[in-house]
CSV table of C-alpha atoms in Angstrom, one decimal:
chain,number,residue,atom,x,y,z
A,1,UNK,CA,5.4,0.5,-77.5
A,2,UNK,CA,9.3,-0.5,-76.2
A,3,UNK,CA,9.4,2.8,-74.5
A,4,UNK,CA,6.2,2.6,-72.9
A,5,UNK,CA,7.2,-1.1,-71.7
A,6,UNK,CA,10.2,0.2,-70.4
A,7,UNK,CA,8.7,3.1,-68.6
A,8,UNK,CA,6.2,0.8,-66.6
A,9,UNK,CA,9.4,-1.6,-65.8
A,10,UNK,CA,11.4,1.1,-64.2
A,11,UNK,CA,8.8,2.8,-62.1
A,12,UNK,CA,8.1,-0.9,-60.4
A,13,UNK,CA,12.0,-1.2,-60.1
A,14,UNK,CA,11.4,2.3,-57.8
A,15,UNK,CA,9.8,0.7,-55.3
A,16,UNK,CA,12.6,-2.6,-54.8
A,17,UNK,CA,14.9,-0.2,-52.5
A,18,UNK,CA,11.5,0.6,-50.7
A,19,UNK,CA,10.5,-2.8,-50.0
A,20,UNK,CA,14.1,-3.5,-48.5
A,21,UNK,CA,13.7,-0.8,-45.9
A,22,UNK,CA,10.3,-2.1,-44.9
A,23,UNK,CA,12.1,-5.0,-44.5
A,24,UNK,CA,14.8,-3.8,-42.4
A,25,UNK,CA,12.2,-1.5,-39.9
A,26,UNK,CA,10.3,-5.3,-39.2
A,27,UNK,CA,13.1,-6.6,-37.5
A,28,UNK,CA,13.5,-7.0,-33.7
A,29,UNK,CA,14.1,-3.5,-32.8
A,30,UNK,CA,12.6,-3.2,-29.4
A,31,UNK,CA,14.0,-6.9,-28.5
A,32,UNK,CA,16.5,-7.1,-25.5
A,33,UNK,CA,19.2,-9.9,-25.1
A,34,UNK,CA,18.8,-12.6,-21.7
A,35,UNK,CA,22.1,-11.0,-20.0
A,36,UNK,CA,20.7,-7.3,-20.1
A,37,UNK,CA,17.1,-8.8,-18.4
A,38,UNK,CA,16.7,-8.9,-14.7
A,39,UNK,CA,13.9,-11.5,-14.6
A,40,UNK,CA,12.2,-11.5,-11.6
A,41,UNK,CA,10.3,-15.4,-10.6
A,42,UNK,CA,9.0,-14.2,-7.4
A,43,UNK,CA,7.3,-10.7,-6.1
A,44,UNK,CA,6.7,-10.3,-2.4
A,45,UNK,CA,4.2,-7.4,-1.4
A,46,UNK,CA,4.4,-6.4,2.4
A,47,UNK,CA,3.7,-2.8,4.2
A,48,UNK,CA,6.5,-1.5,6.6
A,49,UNK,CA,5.8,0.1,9.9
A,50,UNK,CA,5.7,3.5,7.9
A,51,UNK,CA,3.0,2.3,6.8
A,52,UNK,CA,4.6,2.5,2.8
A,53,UNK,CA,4.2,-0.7,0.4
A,54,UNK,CA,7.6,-2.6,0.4
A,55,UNK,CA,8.2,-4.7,-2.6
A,56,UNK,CA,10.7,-7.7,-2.4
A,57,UNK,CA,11.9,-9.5,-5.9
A,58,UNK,CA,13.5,-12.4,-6.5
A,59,UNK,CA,16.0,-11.7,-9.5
A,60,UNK,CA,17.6,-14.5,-11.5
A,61,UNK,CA,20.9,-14.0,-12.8
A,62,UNK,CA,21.2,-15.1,-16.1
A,63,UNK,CA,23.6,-17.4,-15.2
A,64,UNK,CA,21.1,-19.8,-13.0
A,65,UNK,CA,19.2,-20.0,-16.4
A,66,UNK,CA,21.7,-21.7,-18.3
A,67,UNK,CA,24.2,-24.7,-18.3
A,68,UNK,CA,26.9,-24.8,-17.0
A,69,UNK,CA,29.1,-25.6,-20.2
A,70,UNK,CA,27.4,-21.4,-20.9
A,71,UNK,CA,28.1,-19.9,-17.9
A,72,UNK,CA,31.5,-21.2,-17.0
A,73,UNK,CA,32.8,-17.6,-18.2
A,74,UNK,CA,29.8,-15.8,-16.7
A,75,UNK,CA,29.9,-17.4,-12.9
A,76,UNK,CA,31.9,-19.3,-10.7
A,77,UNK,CA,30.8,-22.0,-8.4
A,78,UNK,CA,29.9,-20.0,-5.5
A,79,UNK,CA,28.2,-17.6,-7.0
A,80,UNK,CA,24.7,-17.4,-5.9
A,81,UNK,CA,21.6,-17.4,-8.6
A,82,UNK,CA,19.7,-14.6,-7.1
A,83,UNK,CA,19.7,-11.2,-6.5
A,84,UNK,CA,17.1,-10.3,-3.6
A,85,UNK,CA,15.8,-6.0,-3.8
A,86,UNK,CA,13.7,-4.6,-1.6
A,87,UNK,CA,12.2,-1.0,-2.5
A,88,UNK,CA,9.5,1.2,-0.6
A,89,UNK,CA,6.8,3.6,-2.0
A,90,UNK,CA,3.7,5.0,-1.0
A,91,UNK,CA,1.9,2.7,-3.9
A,92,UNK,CA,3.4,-0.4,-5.7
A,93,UNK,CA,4.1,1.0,-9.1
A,94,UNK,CA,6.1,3.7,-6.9
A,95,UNK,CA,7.8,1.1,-5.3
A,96,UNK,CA,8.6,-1.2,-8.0
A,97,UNK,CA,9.9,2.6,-9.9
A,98,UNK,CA,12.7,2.3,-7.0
A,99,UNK,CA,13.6,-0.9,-7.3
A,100,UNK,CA,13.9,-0.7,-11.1
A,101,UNK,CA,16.1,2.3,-10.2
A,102,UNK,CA,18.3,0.6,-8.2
A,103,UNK,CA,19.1,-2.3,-10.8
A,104,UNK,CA,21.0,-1.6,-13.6
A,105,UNK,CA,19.6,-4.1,-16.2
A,106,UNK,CA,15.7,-3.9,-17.0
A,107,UNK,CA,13.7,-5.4,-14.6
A,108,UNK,CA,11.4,-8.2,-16.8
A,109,UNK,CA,8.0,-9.4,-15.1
A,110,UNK,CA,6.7,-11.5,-18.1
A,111,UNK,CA,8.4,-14.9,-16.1
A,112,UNK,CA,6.6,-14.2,-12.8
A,113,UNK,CA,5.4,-17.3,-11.3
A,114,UNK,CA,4.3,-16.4,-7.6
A,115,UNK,CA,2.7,-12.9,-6.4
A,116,UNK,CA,3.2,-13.3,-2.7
A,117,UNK,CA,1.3,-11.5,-0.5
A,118,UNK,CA,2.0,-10.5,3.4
A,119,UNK,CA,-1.1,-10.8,5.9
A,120,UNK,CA,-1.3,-7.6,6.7
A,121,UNK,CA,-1.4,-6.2,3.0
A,122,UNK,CA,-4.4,-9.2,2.9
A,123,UNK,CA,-6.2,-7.7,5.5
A,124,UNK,CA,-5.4,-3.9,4.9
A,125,UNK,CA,-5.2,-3.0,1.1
A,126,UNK,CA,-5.8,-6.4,-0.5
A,127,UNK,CA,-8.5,-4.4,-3.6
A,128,UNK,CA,-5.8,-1.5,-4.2
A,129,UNK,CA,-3.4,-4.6,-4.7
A,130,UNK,CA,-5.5,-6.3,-6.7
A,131,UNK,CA,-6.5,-3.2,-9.0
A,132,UNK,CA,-2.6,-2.5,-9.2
A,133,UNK,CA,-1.7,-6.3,-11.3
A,134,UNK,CA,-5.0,-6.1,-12.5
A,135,UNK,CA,-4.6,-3.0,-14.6
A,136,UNK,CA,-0.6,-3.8,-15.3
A,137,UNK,CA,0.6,-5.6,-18.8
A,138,UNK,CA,3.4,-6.8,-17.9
A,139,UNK,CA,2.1,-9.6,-15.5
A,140,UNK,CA,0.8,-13.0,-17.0
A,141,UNK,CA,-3.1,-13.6,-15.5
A,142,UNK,CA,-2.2,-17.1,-14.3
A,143,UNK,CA,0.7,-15.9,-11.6
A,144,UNK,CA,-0.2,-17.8,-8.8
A,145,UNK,CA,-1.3,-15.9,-5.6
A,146,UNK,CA,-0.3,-16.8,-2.6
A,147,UNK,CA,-0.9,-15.1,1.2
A,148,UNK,CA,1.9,-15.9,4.0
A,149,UNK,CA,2.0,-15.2,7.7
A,150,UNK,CA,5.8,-14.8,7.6
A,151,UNK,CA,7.5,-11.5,6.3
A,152,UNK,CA,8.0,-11.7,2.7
A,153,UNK,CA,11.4,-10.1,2.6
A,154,UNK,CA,12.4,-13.2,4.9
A,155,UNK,CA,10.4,-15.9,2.9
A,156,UNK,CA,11.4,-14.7,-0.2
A,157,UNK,CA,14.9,-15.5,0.6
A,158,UNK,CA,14.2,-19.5,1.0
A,159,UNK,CA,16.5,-21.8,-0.8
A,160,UNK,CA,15.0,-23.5,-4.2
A,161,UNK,CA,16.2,-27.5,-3.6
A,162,UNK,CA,14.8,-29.1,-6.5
A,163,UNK,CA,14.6,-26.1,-9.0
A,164,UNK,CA,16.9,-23.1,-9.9
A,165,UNK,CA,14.4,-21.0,-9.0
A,166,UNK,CA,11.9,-20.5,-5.9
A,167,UNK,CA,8.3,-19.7,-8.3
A,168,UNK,CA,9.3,-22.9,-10.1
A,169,UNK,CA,9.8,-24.8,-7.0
A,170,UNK,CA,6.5,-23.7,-5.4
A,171,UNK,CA,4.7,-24.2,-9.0
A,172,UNK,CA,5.8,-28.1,-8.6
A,173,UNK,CA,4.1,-28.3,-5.5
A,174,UNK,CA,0.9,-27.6,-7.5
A,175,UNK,CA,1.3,-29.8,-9.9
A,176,UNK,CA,2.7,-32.5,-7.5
A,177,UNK,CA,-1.2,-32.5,-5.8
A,178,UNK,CA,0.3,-34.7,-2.9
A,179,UNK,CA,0.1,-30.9,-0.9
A,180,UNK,CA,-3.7,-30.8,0.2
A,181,UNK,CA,-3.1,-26.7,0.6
A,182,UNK,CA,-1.4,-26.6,-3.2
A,183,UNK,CA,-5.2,-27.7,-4.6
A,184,UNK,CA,-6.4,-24.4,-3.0
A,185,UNK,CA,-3.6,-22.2,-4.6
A,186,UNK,CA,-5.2,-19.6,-7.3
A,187,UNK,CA,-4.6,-18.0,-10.0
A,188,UNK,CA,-4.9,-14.1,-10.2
A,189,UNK,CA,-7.9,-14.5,-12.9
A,190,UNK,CA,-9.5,-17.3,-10.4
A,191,UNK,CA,-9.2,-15.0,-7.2
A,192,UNK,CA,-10.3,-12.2,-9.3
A,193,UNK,CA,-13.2,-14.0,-10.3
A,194,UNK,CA,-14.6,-14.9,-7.1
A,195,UNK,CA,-13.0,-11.4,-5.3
A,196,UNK,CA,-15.8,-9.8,-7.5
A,197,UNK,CA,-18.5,-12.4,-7.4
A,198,UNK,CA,-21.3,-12.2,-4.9
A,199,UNK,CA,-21.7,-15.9,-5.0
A,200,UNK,CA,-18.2,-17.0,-3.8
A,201,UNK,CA,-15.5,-16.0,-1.4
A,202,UNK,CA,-12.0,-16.4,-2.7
A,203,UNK,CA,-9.3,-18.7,-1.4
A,204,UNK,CA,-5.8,-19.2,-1.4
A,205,UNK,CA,-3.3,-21.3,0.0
A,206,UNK,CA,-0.7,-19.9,2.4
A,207,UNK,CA,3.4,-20.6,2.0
A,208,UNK,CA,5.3,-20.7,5.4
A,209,UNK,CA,9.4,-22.0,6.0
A,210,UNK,CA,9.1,-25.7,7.3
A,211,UNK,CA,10.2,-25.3,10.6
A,212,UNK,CA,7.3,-23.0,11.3
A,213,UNK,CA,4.8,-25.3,10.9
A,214,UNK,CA,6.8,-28.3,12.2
A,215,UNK,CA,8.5,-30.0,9.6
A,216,UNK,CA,12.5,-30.4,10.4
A,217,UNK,CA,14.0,-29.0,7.0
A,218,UNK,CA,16.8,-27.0,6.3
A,219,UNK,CA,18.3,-25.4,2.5
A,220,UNK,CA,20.9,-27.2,1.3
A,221,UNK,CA,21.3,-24.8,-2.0
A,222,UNK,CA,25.1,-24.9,-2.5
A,223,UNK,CA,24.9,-22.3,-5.0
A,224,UNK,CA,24.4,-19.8,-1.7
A,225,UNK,CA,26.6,-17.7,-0.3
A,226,UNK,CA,27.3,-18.6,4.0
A,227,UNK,CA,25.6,-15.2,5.1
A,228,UNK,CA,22.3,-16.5,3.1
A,229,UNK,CA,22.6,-20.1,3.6
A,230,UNK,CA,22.9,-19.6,7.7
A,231,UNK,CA,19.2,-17.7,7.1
A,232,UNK,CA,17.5,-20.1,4.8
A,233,UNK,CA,15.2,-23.0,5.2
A,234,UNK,CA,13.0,-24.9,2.9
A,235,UNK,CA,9.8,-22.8,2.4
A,236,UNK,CA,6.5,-25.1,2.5
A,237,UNK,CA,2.8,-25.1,1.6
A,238,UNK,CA,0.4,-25.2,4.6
A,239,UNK,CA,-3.4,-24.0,5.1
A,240,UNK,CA,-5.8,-21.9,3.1
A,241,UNK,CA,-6.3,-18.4,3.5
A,242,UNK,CA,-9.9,-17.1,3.2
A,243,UNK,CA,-11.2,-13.8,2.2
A,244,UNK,CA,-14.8,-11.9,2.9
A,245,UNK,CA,-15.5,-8.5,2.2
A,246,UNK,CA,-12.5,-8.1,0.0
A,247,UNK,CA,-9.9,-8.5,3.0
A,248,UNK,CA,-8.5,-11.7,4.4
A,249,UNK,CA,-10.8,-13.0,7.1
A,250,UNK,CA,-8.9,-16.3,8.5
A,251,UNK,CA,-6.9,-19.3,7.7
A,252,UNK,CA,-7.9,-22.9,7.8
A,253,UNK,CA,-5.6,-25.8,8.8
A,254,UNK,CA,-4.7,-28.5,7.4
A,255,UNK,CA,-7.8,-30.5,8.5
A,256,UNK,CA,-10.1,-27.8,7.7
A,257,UNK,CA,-8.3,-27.4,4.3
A,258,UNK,CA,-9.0,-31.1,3.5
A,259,UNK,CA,-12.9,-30.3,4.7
A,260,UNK,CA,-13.0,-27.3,2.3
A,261,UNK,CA,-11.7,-29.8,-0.8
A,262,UNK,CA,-14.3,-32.5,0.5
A,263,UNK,CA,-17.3,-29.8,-0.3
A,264,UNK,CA,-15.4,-28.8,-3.3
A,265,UNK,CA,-14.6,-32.5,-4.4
A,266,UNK,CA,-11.2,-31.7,-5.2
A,267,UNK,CA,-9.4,-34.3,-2.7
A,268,UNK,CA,-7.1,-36.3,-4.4
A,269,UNK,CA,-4.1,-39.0,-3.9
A,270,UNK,CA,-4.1,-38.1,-0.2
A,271,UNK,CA,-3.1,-41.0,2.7
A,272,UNK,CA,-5.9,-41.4,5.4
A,273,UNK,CA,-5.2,-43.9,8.1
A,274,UNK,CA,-7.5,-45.7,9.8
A,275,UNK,CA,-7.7,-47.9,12.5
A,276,UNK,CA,-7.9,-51.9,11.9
A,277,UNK,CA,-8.1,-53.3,15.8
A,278,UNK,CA,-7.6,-52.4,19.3
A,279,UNK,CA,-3.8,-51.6,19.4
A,280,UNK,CA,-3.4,-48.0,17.9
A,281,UNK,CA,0.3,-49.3,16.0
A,282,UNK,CA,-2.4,-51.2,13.9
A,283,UNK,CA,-3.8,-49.3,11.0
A,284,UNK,CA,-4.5,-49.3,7.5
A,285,UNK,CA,-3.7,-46.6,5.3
A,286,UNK,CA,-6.3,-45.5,2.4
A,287,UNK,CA,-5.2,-43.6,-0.7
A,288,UNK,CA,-8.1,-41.3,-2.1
A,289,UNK,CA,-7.8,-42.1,-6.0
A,290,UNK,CA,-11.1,-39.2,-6.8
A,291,UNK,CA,-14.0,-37.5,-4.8
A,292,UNK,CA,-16.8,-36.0,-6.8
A,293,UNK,CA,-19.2,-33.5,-4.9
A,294,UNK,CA,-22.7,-32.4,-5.7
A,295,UNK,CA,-24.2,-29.0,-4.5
A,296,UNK,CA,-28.1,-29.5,-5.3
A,297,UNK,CA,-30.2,-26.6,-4.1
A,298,UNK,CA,-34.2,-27.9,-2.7
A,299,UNK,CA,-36.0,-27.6,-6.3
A,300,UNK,CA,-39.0,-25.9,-3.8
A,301,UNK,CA,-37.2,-23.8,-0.9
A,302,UNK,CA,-33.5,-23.0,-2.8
A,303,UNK,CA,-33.0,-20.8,-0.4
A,304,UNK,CA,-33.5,-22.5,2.5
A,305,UNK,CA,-32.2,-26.9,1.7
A,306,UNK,CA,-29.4,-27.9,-0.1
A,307,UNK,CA,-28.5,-30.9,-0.4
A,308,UNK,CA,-24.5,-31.8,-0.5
A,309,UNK,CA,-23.7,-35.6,-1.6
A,310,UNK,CA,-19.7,-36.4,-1.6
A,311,UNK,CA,-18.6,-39.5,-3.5
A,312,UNK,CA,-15.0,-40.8,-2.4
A,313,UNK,CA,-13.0,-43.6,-4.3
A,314,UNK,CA,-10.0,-44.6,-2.6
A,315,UNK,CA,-7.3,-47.9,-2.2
A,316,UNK,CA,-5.5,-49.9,0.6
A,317,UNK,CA,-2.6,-48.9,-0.2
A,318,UNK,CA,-0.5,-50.1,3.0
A,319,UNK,CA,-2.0,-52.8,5.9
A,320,UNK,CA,-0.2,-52.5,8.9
A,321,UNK,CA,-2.9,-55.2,10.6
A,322,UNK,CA,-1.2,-59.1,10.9
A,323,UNK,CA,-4.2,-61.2,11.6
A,324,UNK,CA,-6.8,-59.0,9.4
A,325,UNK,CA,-8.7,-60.2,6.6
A,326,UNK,CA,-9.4,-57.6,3.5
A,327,UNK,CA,-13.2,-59.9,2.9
A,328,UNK,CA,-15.9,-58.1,2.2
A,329,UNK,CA,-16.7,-57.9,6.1
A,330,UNK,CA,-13.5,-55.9,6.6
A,331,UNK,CA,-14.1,-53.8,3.3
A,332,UNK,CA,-17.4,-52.6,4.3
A,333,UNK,CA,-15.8,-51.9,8.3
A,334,UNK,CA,-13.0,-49.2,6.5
A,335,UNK,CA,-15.7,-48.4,3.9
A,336,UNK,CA,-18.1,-47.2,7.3
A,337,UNK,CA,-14.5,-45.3,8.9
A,338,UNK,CA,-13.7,-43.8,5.3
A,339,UNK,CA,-17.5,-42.3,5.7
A,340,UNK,CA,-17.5,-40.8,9.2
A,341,UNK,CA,-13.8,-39.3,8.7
A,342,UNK,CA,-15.0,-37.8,5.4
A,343,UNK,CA,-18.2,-36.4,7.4
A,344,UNK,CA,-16.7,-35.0,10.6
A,345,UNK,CA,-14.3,-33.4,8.4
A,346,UNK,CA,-17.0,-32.1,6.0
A,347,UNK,CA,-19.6,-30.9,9.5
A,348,UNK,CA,-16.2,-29.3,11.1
A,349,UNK,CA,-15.7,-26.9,8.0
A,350,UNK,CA,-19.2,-26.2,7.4
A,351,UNK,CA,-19.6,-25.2,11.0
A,352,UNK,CA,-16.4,-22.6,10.8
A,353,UNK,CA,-16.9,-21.1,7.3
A,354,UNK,CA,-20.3,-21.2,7.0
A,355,UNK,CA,-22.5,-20.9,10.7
A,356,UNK,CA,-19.2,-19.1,12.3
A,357,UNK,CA,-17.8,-16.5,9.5
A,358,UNK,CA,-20.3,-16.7,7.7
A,359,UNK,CA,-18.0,-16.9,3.9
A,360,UNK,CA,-19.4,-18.7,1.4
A,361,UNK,CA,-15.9,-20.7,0.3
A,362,UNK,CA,-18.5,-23.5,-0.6
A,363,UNK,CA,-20.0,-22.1,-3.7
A,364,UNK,CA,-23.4,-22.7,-2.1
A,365,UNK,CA,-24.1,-19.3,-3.6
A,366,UNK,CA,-23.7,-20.3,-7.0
A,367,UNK,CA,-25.5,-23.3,-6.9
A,368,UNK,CA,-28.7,-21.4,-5.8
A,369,UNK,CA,-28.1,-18.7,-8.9
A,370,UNK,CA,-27.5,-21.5,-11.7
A,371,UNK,CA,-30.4,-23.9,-10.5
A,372,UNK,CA,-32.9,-20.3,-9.9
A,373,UNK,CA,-31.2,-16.6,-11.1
A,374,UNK,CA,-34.7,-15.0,-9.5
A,375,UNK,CA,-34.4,-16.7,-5.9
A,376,UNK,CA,-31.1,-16.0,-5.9
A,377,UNK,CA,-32.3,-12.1,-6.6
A,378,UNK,CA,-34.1,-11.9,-3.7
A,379,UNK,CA,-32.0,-13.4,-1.3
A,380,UNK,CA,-28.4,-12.0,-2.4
A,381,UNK,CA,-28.2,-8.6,-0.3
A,382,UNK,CA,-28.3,-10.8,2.5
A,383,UNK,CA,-26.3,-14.0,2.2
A,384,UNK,CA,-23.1,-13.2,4.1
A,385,UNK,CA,-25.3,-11.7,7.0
A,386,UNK,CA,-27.6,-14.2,8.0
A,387,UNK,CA,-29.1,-16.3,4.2
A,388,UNK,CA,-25.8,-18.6,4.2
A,389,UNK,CA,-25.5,-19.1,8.3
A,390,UNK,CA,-29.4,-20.2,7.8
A,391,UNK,CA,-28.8,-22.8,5.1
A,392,UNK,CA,-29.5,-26.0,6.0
A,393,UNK,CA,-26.9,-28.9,4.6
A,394,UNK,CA,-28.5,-32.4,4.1
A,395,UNK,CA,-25.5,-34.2,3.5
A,396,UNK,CA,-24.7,-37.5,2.0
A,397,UNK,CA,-21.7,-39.3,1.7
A,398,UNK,CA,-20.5,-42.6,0.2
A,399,UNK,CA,-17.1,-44.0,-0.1
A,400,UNK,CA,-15.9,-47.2,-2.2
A,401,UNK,CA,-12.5,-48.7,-1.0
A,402,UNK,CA,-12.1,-51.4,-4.2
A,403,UNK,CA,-8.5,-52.4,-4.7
A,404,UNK,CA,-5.8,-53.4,-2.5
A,405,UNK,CA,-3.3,-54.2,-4.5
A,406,UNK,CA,-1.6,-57.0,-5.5
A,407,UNK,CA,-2.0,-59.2,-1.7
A,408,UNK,CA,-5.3,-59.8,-0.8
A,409,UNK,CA,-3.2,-61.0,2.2
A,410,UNK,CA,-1.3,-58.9,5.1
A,411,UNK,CA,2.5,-59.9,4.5
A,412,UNK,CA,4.2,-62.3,7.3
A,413,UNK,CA,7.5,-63.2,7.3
A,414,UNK,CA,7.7,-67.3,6.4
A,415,UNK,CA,4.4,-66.9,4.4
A,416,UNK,CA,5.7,-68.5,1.8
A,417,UNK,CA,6.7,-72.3,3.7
């Protein structure tokens, strides 16, 4: 009986040296350390006048990831954070196989913030594109997507002033929401999504340097070297690209932008001024706190009425008015303004997007499939021809300006002898 006991207890003591390898095979074999990574933040696609794909990354250098207590042995102070490639191929995942090449650490794409795309790839290849990061692991599905007039290898090359990198500077102005053309920003699922969908055409905002569309800035990144900072400046949001028929199709402005978001009711702690007498230094500036909007297709004729009712909240959030009053009288005067600059806005866009190109950026489409799948059916094949241009848009909109702040009063000097 001892001997069979002590049979059983050796063959289980066979398998403790197995268990320990098992153990050892589980570690982090296939990891790779920070300093061997080239981490690319930002991916610029463009096409060169040969007609090849040219790809432009961004490469943080491990030491603009750190303190720097950790990198005082790694860096110096004029060192810059980036590393900017630029390779060429006849498709992307030829092109990025050169610039990998041409890099001696491993080039890492899990950290990606911003795919930035040039307008001629927009308008040209934007569904090979598309297929390319849609098919690839190695890219997160919520890398924001963003079209620019500009050459990417240029505007790629902006200074980051508030972040150590460019993606994280341009994610902030997303989350920000004071930039009316970050709300249009998507996603590479979200484009995706309405790239395939015949219900909706996709947007996108569109990134430009600040002196191109009229803001005085200039990079003050001290971490640059002087041949980069002389070619820098501060890289800003501006306008919404739109797409049809898988390619880019236009861009909106700013006002247009804000039209878009006022269908979409997506317009959020923007300043509208408006006026508050005769002289046009007089004004009163409204903060828009929420806006809800409404698409409701005609329960009878879906495909012909739709109804569109836009509800705004907003503040006085700065008087600039002396003698005015903010009674009920006044209220109900900005309250009337509010309304009619909320609807010329609103009638401007509809009459671009939807008699003029004809793209469905509204989502009209989808309204008419989820209120009736059948109707929609039948009127589908033609929508972007002549079914959207022949909509008709009853719209409604109401605004409520209801605080003011802490003075009911306009502040004088002396007001308070």
């Amino acid at each position: 009986m001892s001997n069979l006991f002590s049979g059983k207890m050796i063959h289980k003591l066979c398998y403790i040296p197995l268990l320990f390898f098992i153990l050892l095979l589980s570690g982090c074999w296939s990891s790779i350390e920070v300093h061997n990574m080239a981490i690319t933040n930002v991916l610029g696609i463009d096409i060169n006048e040969a007609g090849e794909y040219e790809v432009t990354a961004a490469i943080v250098r491990p030491g603009a990831l750190f303190s720097p207590a950790m990198t005082e042995k790694m860096s110096d102070d004029h060192q810059n954070n980036f590393i900017f490639q630029t390779a060429t191929g006849k498709s992307i995942s030829k092109a990025l196989y050169q610039l990998s090449n041409s890099i001696p650490e491993k080039v890492y794409l899990g950290h990606m913030n911003i795919l930035l795309i040039s307008q001629k790839v927009a308008q040209k290849r934007m569904q090979p594109t598309l297929d390319y990061f849609q098919r690839e692991t190695r890219f997160r599905p919520n890398i924001k997507l963003i079209v620019t007039k500009e050459k990417v290898s240029e505007i790629i090359r902006t200074a980051p002033e508030f972040n150590a990198t460019l993606g994280l500077e341009i994610l902030d102005f997303t989350k920000a929401g004071r930039n009316i053309s970050a709300n249009m920003i998507s996603d590479l699922s979200q484009f995706m999504k309405s790239f395939t969908s015949n219900t909706t055409d996709p947007v996108t905002g569109v990134l430009s340097t600040a002196k191109n569309i009229g803001i005085a800035a200039n990079g003050e990144n001290h971490t640059l070297n002087k041949e980069l900072k002389d070619k820098v400046s501060v890289a800003s949001l501006g306008g919404t690209a739109v797409f049809k028929h898988g390619k880019l199709y236009g861009f909106l402005n700013e006002s247009e932008t804000r039209g878009l978001l006022w269908v979409r009711g997506n317009v959020k702690n923007d300043i509208i001024v408006l006026n508050c007498g005769t002289n046009p230094n007089e004004n009163v500036s409204i903060i828009i706190r929420d806006t809800k909007s409404q698409r409701i297709p005609d329960p009878t004729n879906p495909a012909d009425k739709l109804t569109l009712k836009i509800n705004v909240k907003a503040d006085i959030n700065e008087v600039n008015c002396p003698n005015m009053k903010l009674d009920s009288e006044n209220i109900d005067e900005l309250n009337q303004q509010l309304e009619k600059f909320v609807t010329k806005e609103v009638k401007t866009i509809l009459t671009k997007a939807q008699k003029q190109w004809q793209t469905d950026v509204f989502s009209f489409g989808e309204a008419i499939y989820r209120k009736n799948p059948r109707e929609w059916d039948k009127i589908a094949p033609n929508w972007r021809k002549d079914g959207l241009k022949n909509l008709h848009i009853r719209l409604q909109v109401q605004t409520n300006i209801s605080r003011f702040g802490l003075h009911k009063e306009p502040s004088k000097a002396y007001e308070s002898r």
